[in-house]
Coordinates of C-alpha atoms and ligand atoms in Angstrom, one line a residue:
M1157 CA -12.1 20.9 -17.2
K1158 CA -10.4 22.9 -14.6
S1159 CA -6.8 23.9 -14.9
K1160 CA -4.9 24.5 -11.7
T1161 CA -1.2 23.9 -12.0
F1162 CA 0.0 25.8 -8.9
L1163 CA -2.4 26.2 -6.0
L1164 CA -0.1 26.5 -3.1
P1165 CA 1.9 29.6 -2.2
F1166 CA 5.2 27.8 -2.4
F1167 CA 4.4 26.9 -6.0
L1168 CA 3.9 30.5 -6.9
V1169 CA 7.2 31.5 -5.5
F1170 CA 8.8 28.6 -7.2
V1171 CA 7.3 29.4 -10.6
S1172 CA 8.6 32.9 -10.6
A1173 CA 12.0 31.6 -9.6
L1174 CA 11.8 29.2 -12.5
S1175 CA 11.2 31.9 -15.1
C1176 CA 14.2 33.9 -14.3
Q1177 CA 16.4 30.9 -14.0
M1178 CA 15.3 29.6 -17.4
A1179 CA 16.1 32.9 -19.1
N1180 CA 19.8 32.4 -18.2
N1181 CA 19.7 28.8 -19.5
Q1182 CA 22.2 27.9 -16.8
K1183 CA 22.4 25.1 -14.3
V1184 CA 20.3 26.3 -11.4
N1185 CA 20.5 23.1 -9.3
N1186 CA 23.1 20.3 -9.4
W1187 CA 20.4 18.0 -8.2
A1188 CA 16.7 18.0 -8.0
V1189 CA 13.9 15.5 -7.4
A1190 CA 10.1 15.5 -7.8
I1191 CA 7.6 12.8 -7.0
H1192 CA 3.9 12.2 -7.6
G1193 CA 1.4 9.8 -6.0
G1194 CA -1.3 10.1 -8.6
A1195 CA -3.7 12.7 -10.0
G1196 CA -7.5 12.8 -10.0
A1197 CA -10.7 14.4 -8.9
M1198 CA -9.8 14.7 -5.3
I1199 CA -11.1 17.6 -3.2
P1200 CA -10.3 18.5 0.4
D1201 CA -13.8 17.4 1.5
D1202 CA -13.0 13.8 0.5
Y1203 CA -10.1 13.5 3.0
S1204 CA -10.0 13.9 6.8
Q1205 CA -7.1 16.0 8.3
E1206 CA -5.5 12.7 9.5
E1207 CA -5.6 11.3 6.0
V1208 CA -4.1 14.4 4.5
A1209 CA -1.3 14.3 7.1
E1210 CA -0.8 10.6 6.4
Y1211 CA -0.4 11.2 2.6
E1212 CA 1.9 14.2 3.2
A1213 CA 4.0 12.1 5.6
E1214 CA 4.5 9.3 3.1
L1215 CA 5.3 11.7 0.3
T1216 CA 7.8 13.5 2.6
T1217 CA 9.5 10.2 3.6
A1218 CA 9.7 9.2 -0.1
L1219 CA 11.1 12.6 -1.0
N1220 CA 13.7 12.3 1.7
I1221 CA 14.9 9.0 0.3
G1222 CA 15.6 10.7 -3.0
I1223 CA 17.2 13.8 -1.4
T1224 CA 19.6 11.6 0.6
I1225 CA 20.7 9.6 -2.5
L1226 CA 21.2 12.7 -4.6
K1227 CA 22.9 14.8 -1.9
D1228 CA 25.4 12.0 -1.3
G1229 CA 26.3 12.1 -5.0
G1230 CA 24.3 9.0 -5.9
S1231 CA 22.8 8.4 -9.3
S1232 CA 19.4 9.7 -10.4
L1233 CA 18.6 6.1 -11.5
D1234 CA 19.0 4.8 -7.9
A1235 CA 17.0 7.8 -6.6
V1236 CA 14.0 7.2 -8.8
E1237 CA 14.0 3.5 -8.3
Q1238 CA 14.3 3.7 -4.5
V1239 CA 11.7 6.4 -4.2
V1240 CA 9.2 4.5 -6.3
R1241 CA 10.0 1.2 -4.4
Y1242 CA 9.1 3.0 -1.2
L1243 CA 5.8 4.2 -2.6
E1244 CA 5.1 0.8 -4.1
D1245 CA 5.4 -0.7 -0.6
C1246 CA 3.0 1.9 0.8
P1247 CA -0.7 0.6 0.5
L1248 CA -2.0 4.2 0.3
F1249 CA -1.0 4.5 -3.4
N1250 CA -2.1 2.6 -6.5
A1251 CA 1.2 0.9 -7.2
G1252 CA 2.8 -2.3 -5.8
R1253 CA 1.0 -3.3 -2.6
G1254 CA -1.9 -0.9 -3.0
A1255 CA -2.5 -1.6 -6.7
V1256 CA -6.2 -1.4 -7.8
F1257 CA -8.2 -4.3 -9.1
T1258 CA -9.2 -5.1 -12.6
N1259 CA -12.8 -5.9 -13.6
D1260 CA -12.2 -9.5 -12.9
G1261 CA -10.9 -8.8 -9.3
K1262 CA -7.2 -9.3 -10.0
N1263 CA -4.2 -7.0 -10.0
E1264 CA -2.2 -6.2 -13.1
L1265 CA 0.7 -3.8 -12.5
D1266 CA 2.7 -1.7 -14.9
A1267 CA 6.0 0.1 -14.4
A1268 CA 8.8 1.7 -16.3
I1269 CA 12.2 3.3 -15.7
M1270 CA 14.4 5.3 -18.1
F1271 CA 17.9 6.7 -17.9
G1272 CA 18.4 10.0 -19.8
K1273 CA 22.2 9.6 -20.3
D1274 CA 21.9 6.9 -23.0
L1275 CA 18.1 6.6 -23.5
T1276 CA 18.1 3.1 -22.1
A1277 CA 14.7 2.0 -20.7
G1278 CA 13.0 -0.9 -19.1
A1279 CA 9.3 -1.7 -18.4
V1280 CA 7.0 -4.5 -17.3
A1281 CA 3.2 -4.6 -17.9
G1282 CA 0.4 -6.7 -16.7
V1283 CA 2.3 -8.5 -13.9
G1284 CA 0.5 -9.8 -10.9
D1285 CA 3.1 -11.4 -8.7
I1286 CA 6.1 -9.0 -8.7
K1287 CA 6.4 -7.2 -5.3
N1288 CA 8.3 -4.2 -6.8
P1289 CA 7.6 -3.8 -10.5
I1290 CA 9.9 -0.8 -10.7
S1291 CA 12.9 -3.0 -9.9
A1292 CA 11.8 -5.6 -12.4
A1293 CA 11.7 -2.8 -15.0
R1294 CA 15.2 -1.8 -14.1
R1295 CA 16.4 -5.4 -14.6
V1296 CA 14.7 -5.5 -18.0
M1297 CA 16.7 -2.3 -18.8
E1298 CA 20.0 -3.5 -17.5
N1299 CA 19.9 -7.3 -17.9
S1300 CA 18.1 -7.9 -21.1
P1301 CA 18.2 -6.6 -24.7
H1302 CA 14.5 -5.7 -24.4
V1303 CA 12.5 -2.6 -23.3
L1304 CA 9.1 -4.0 -22.4
M1305 CA 8.1 -7.4 -21.0
V1306 CA 4.6 -8.5 -20.1
G1307 CA 2.7 -11.0 -18.0
K1308 CA 4.2 -14.4 -17.1
G1309 CA 7.3 -13.9 -19.2
A1310 CA 8.1 -10.7 -17.3
S1311 CA 7.5 -12.5 -13.9
L1312 CA 9.8 -15.4 -14.9
F1313 CA 12.5 -13.0 -16.1
A1314 CA 12.2 -11.0 -12.9
S1315 CA 12.5 -14.1 -10.6
Q1316 CA 15.5 -15.3 -12.6
N1317 CA 17.1 -11.9 -12.0
G1318 CA 16.7 -11.8 -8.2
I1319 CA 13.4 -9.9 -8.0
E1320 CA 11.0 -10.9 -5.2
I1321 CA 7.9 -12.7 -6.3
V1322 CA 4.8 -12.7 -4.0
D1323 CA 1.5 -14.5 -3.9
S1324 CA -1.2 -12.5 -5.5
S1325 CA -2.9 -12.1 -2.2
Y1326 CA -0.1 -9.6 -1.3
F1327 CA -1.9 -7.0 -3.4
Y1328 CA -5.2 -7.4 -1.6
T1329 CA -6.0 -4.2 0.3
E1330 CA -9.4 -3.4 1.6
K1331 CA -9.0 0.1 0.2
S1332 CA -8.4 -1.1 -3.4
Y1333 CA -11.2 -3.7 -3.1
Q1334 CA -13.6 -1.0 -2.0
A1335 CA -12.4 1.2 -4.8
L1336 CA -13.3 -1.6 -7.2
Q1337 CA -16.8 -1.8 -5.7
R1338 CA -17.2 2.0 -5.9
A1339 CA -15.7 2.0 -9.5
L1340 CA -18.6 -0.2 -10.5
E1341 CA -20.6 3.0 -9.4
R1342 CA -18.0 5.2 -11.1
A1343 CA -15.7 6.3 -8.3
K1344 CA -12.0 5.2 -8.4
K1345 CA -8.8 5.1 -6.4
M1346 CA -6.0 7.4 -7.5
G1347 CA -2.4 6.9 -6.6
T1348 CA -0.1 5.9 -9.5
V1349 CA 3.4 6.8 -8.3
G1350 CA 6.4 8.4 -10.0
C1351 CA 9.7 10.1 -9.5
V1352 CA 12.0 12.1 -11.7
A1353 CA 15.5 13.2 -10.7
L1354 CA 18.7 15.0 -11.8
D1355 CA 21.9 14.0 -10.2
I1356 CA 25.2 15.9 -9.8
E1357 CA 26.7 14.0 -12.8
G1358 CA 24.0 15.7 -14.9
N1359 CA 22.1 12.5 -15.5
L1360 CA 18.3 12.6 -15.6
S1361 CA 16.1 9.6 -14.8
A1362 CA 12.3 8.9 -14.6
A1363 CA 10.3 6.1 -13.0
T1364 CA 6.6 5.4 -12.8
S1365 CA 4.6 2.5 -11.3
T1366 CA 0.9 1.8 -11.2
G1367 CA -1.9 -0.7 -10.7
G1368 CA -3.6 1.0 -13.7
M1369 CA -7.1 2.2 -13.6
T1370 CA -9.6 0.7 -11.1
N1371 CA -12.0 -1.7 -12.9
K1372 CA -9.9 -1.7 -16.1
R1373 CA -10.6 -4.5 -18.4
Y1374 CA -8.1 -7.3 -17.6
G1375 CA -5.4 -7.3 -20.2
R1376 CA -5.5 -3.5 -20.6
V1377 CA -2.1 -1.8 -20.5
G1378 CA -1.9 2.0 -19.7
D1379 CA 0.6 4.7 -20.5
V1380 CA 3.0 4.0 -17.6
P1381 CA 5.1 1.3 -19.2
I1382 CA 5.0 2.9 -22.6
I1383 CA 8.2 4.9 -23.0
G1384 CA 7.4 8.4 -24.3
A1385 CA 3.8 8.2 -23.0
G1386 CA 3.9 8.0 -19.2
T1387 CA 7.6 7.8 -18.7
Y1388 CA 10.6 9.5 -20.4
A1389 CA 14.1 10.8 -19.7
N1390 CA 16.6 12.4 -22.0
N1391 CA 19.7 14.2 -20.8
S1392 CA 19.4 16.8 -23.6
T1393 CA 16.0 17.9 -22.3
C1394 CA 14.1 16.6 -19.3
A1395 CA 12.7 13.7 -17.3
I1396 CA 9.0 13.2 -17.0
S1397 CA 6.7 10.9 -15.1
A1398 CA 2.9 11.1 -15.7
T1399 CA -0.3 10.2 -14.0
G1400 CA -3.8 10.3 -15.3
H1401 CA -6.1 8.7 -17.9
G1402 CA -3.6 6.6 -19.6
E1403 CA -5.3 6.2 -23.0
F1404 CA -4.9 9.9 -23.6
F1405 CA -1.3 9.9 -22.4
I1406 CA -0.6 7.2 -24.9
R1407 CA -2.4 8.8 -27.8
Y1408 CA -0.8 12.2 -27.2
T1409 CA 2.7 10.7 -26.4
V1410 CA 2.6 13.1 -23.5
A1411 CA 6.1 12.7 -21.9
H1412 CA 8.0 12.6 -25.2
D1413 CA 5.9 15.5 -26.6
I1414 CA 7.1 17.7 -23.7
S1415 CA 10.7 16.7 -24.4
A1416 CA 10.3 17.3 -28.1
L1417 CA 8.9 20.8 -27.6
M1418 CA 12.0 21.6 -25.6
E1419 CA 14.4 19.9 -28.1
Y1420 CA 12.9 21.1 -31.4
K1421 CA 11.1 24.3 -30.5
G1422 CA 13.4 25.5 -27.7
L1423 CA 10.6 25.9 -25.2
S1424 CA 11.4 26.1 -21.5
L1425 CA 10.3 23.1 -19.3
D1426 CA 7.3 24.9 -17.8
M1427 CA 6.1 26.2 -21.2
A1428 CA 6.5 22.8 -22.9
A1429 CA 4.7 21.0 -20.0
D1430 CA 1.9 23.4 -19.8
E1431 CA 1.3 23.4 -23.5
V1432 CA 0.7 19.7 -23.4
V1433 CA -1.0 19.3 -20.0
Q1434 CA -2.9 22.5 -19.8
R1435 CA -3.8 22.9 -23.4
K1436 CA -3.6 19.8 -25.6
L1437 CA -4.9 17.4 -23.0
V1438 CA -7.5 19.7 -21.7
E1439 CA -8.9 20.2 -25.2
V1440 CA -9.6 16.5 -25.5
G1441 CA -10.6 15.8 -21.9
G1442 CA -7.4 14.0 -21.0
E1443 CA -7.3 14.3 -17.2
G1444 CA -4.1 14.1 -15.3
G1445 CA -0.7 15.6 -14.7
I1446 CA 3.1 15.3 -14.9
I1447 CA 6.2 15.9 -12.8
A1448 CA 9.3 17.0 -14.5
V1449 CA 12.9 18.1 -14.0
D1450 CA 15.1 19.5 -16.8
K1451 CA 18.8 19.3 -17.4
W1452 CA 19.3 22.7 -15.7
G1453 CA 17.7 21.5 -12.5
N1454 CA 14.4 23.3 -12.9
V1455 CA 11.4 21.4 -11.5
H1456 CA 7.9 21.8 -12.9
L1457 CA 4.7 20.0 -11.6
S1458 CA 1.6 20.5 -13.8
F1459 CA -1.9 18.9 -13.6
N1460 CA -5.3 19.7 -15.1
S1461 CA -7.2 17.5 -12.6
L1462 CA -8.5 18.8 -9.3
G1463 CA -5.5 17.4 -7.4
M1464 CA -2.2 15.5 -7.6
F1465 CA -0.3 14.0 -4.7
R1466 CA 3.1 15.6 -5.2
A1467 CA 6.4 16.8 -3.7
F1468 CA 9.7 18.2 -4.8
A1469 CA 13.1 19.3 -3.5
T1470 CA 16.1 21.0 -5.1
E1471 CA 19.7 21.6 -4.2
N1472 CA 18.9 25.3 -3.5
G1473 CA 16.6 24.4 -0.7
E1474 CA 13.2 24.8 -2.5
R1475 CA 10.9 22.2 -1.2
G1476 CA 7.2 21.5 -1.1
V1477 CA 4.5 18.8 -0.6
G1478 CA 0.9 19.2 -1.9
I1479 CA -2.3 17.4 -2.8
F1480 CA -5.0 19.8 -3.9
Ligands
LIG1813 N1 -1.9 6.5 -15.9 C1 -2.4 5.3 -15.2 C2 -3.0 4.3 -16.2 O1 -3.7 4.8 -17.1 C3 -3.4 5.6 -14.1 C4 -3.2 6.8 -13.2 O2 -2.1 7.4 -13.4 O3 -4.0 7.1 -12.4 O4 -2.8 3.2 -16.1

């Protein structure tokens, strides 16, 4: 398996900046935001110039939503929810509107959100009629004593809490349907979405939303709504949102493992993330990546797949968008 964390020049600059910042263990950014739109075996030949431009434009618009909220002193929780809502509404990605199909031709969406200040979290799994699962996850976090709700119970709870319910035909996109057909021949649509953010109050948040894996067996739940696997935020360490082959991210508790390496071993964000994504997961064939921001405002994006749709911005003006 290939390992390519930083392919673009801006990432190289960014990484060296990270190293010296971490050495001082000081706040380097009062706010920072990173987003992903899924990781996988994408190569430039698979995309036309127009398609690349379209993905980059959507990532940029989503990034700008987060930047505006954080710059205005808004909370990281609002930033990650609003960014992910935007990406859920965009049919290009495998979340919300563009969710992929299960093997029985339906859509079962998963999402989770977590607030690093008090370790509160909310998630929904296997829902097929909630327009924006990330907002339902936030309601579970804020309006219920639970963390994870599934299926019909989650939908009923969401509708009782003011979340928009849609007919399941809303999730039909030709692209996802074709992805299912190709999945039967082993291709798949990438595009889980996620956002992590640090706000000027020092609070970290993480949010992730997905349609899961194309052609998954119906009833299957991936890593995204499992707190500590695909989504995690803790003000004492970092916020993480993952994308990739969910079963590996669950078994290796990827997001919490990165946080734990920082908390118990004192590793920097980039060392902790790369230990898990570039070593542990690679050794067992767990393909995918993560986006992360730590309590100091450092951002790190790491993936062991060929590509990951991604973007980031910090208070200091560092900024980038990339795919391959
Ligand atoms: N992690 C997601 C899942 O396993 C899929 C993905 O990120 O592509 O459900």
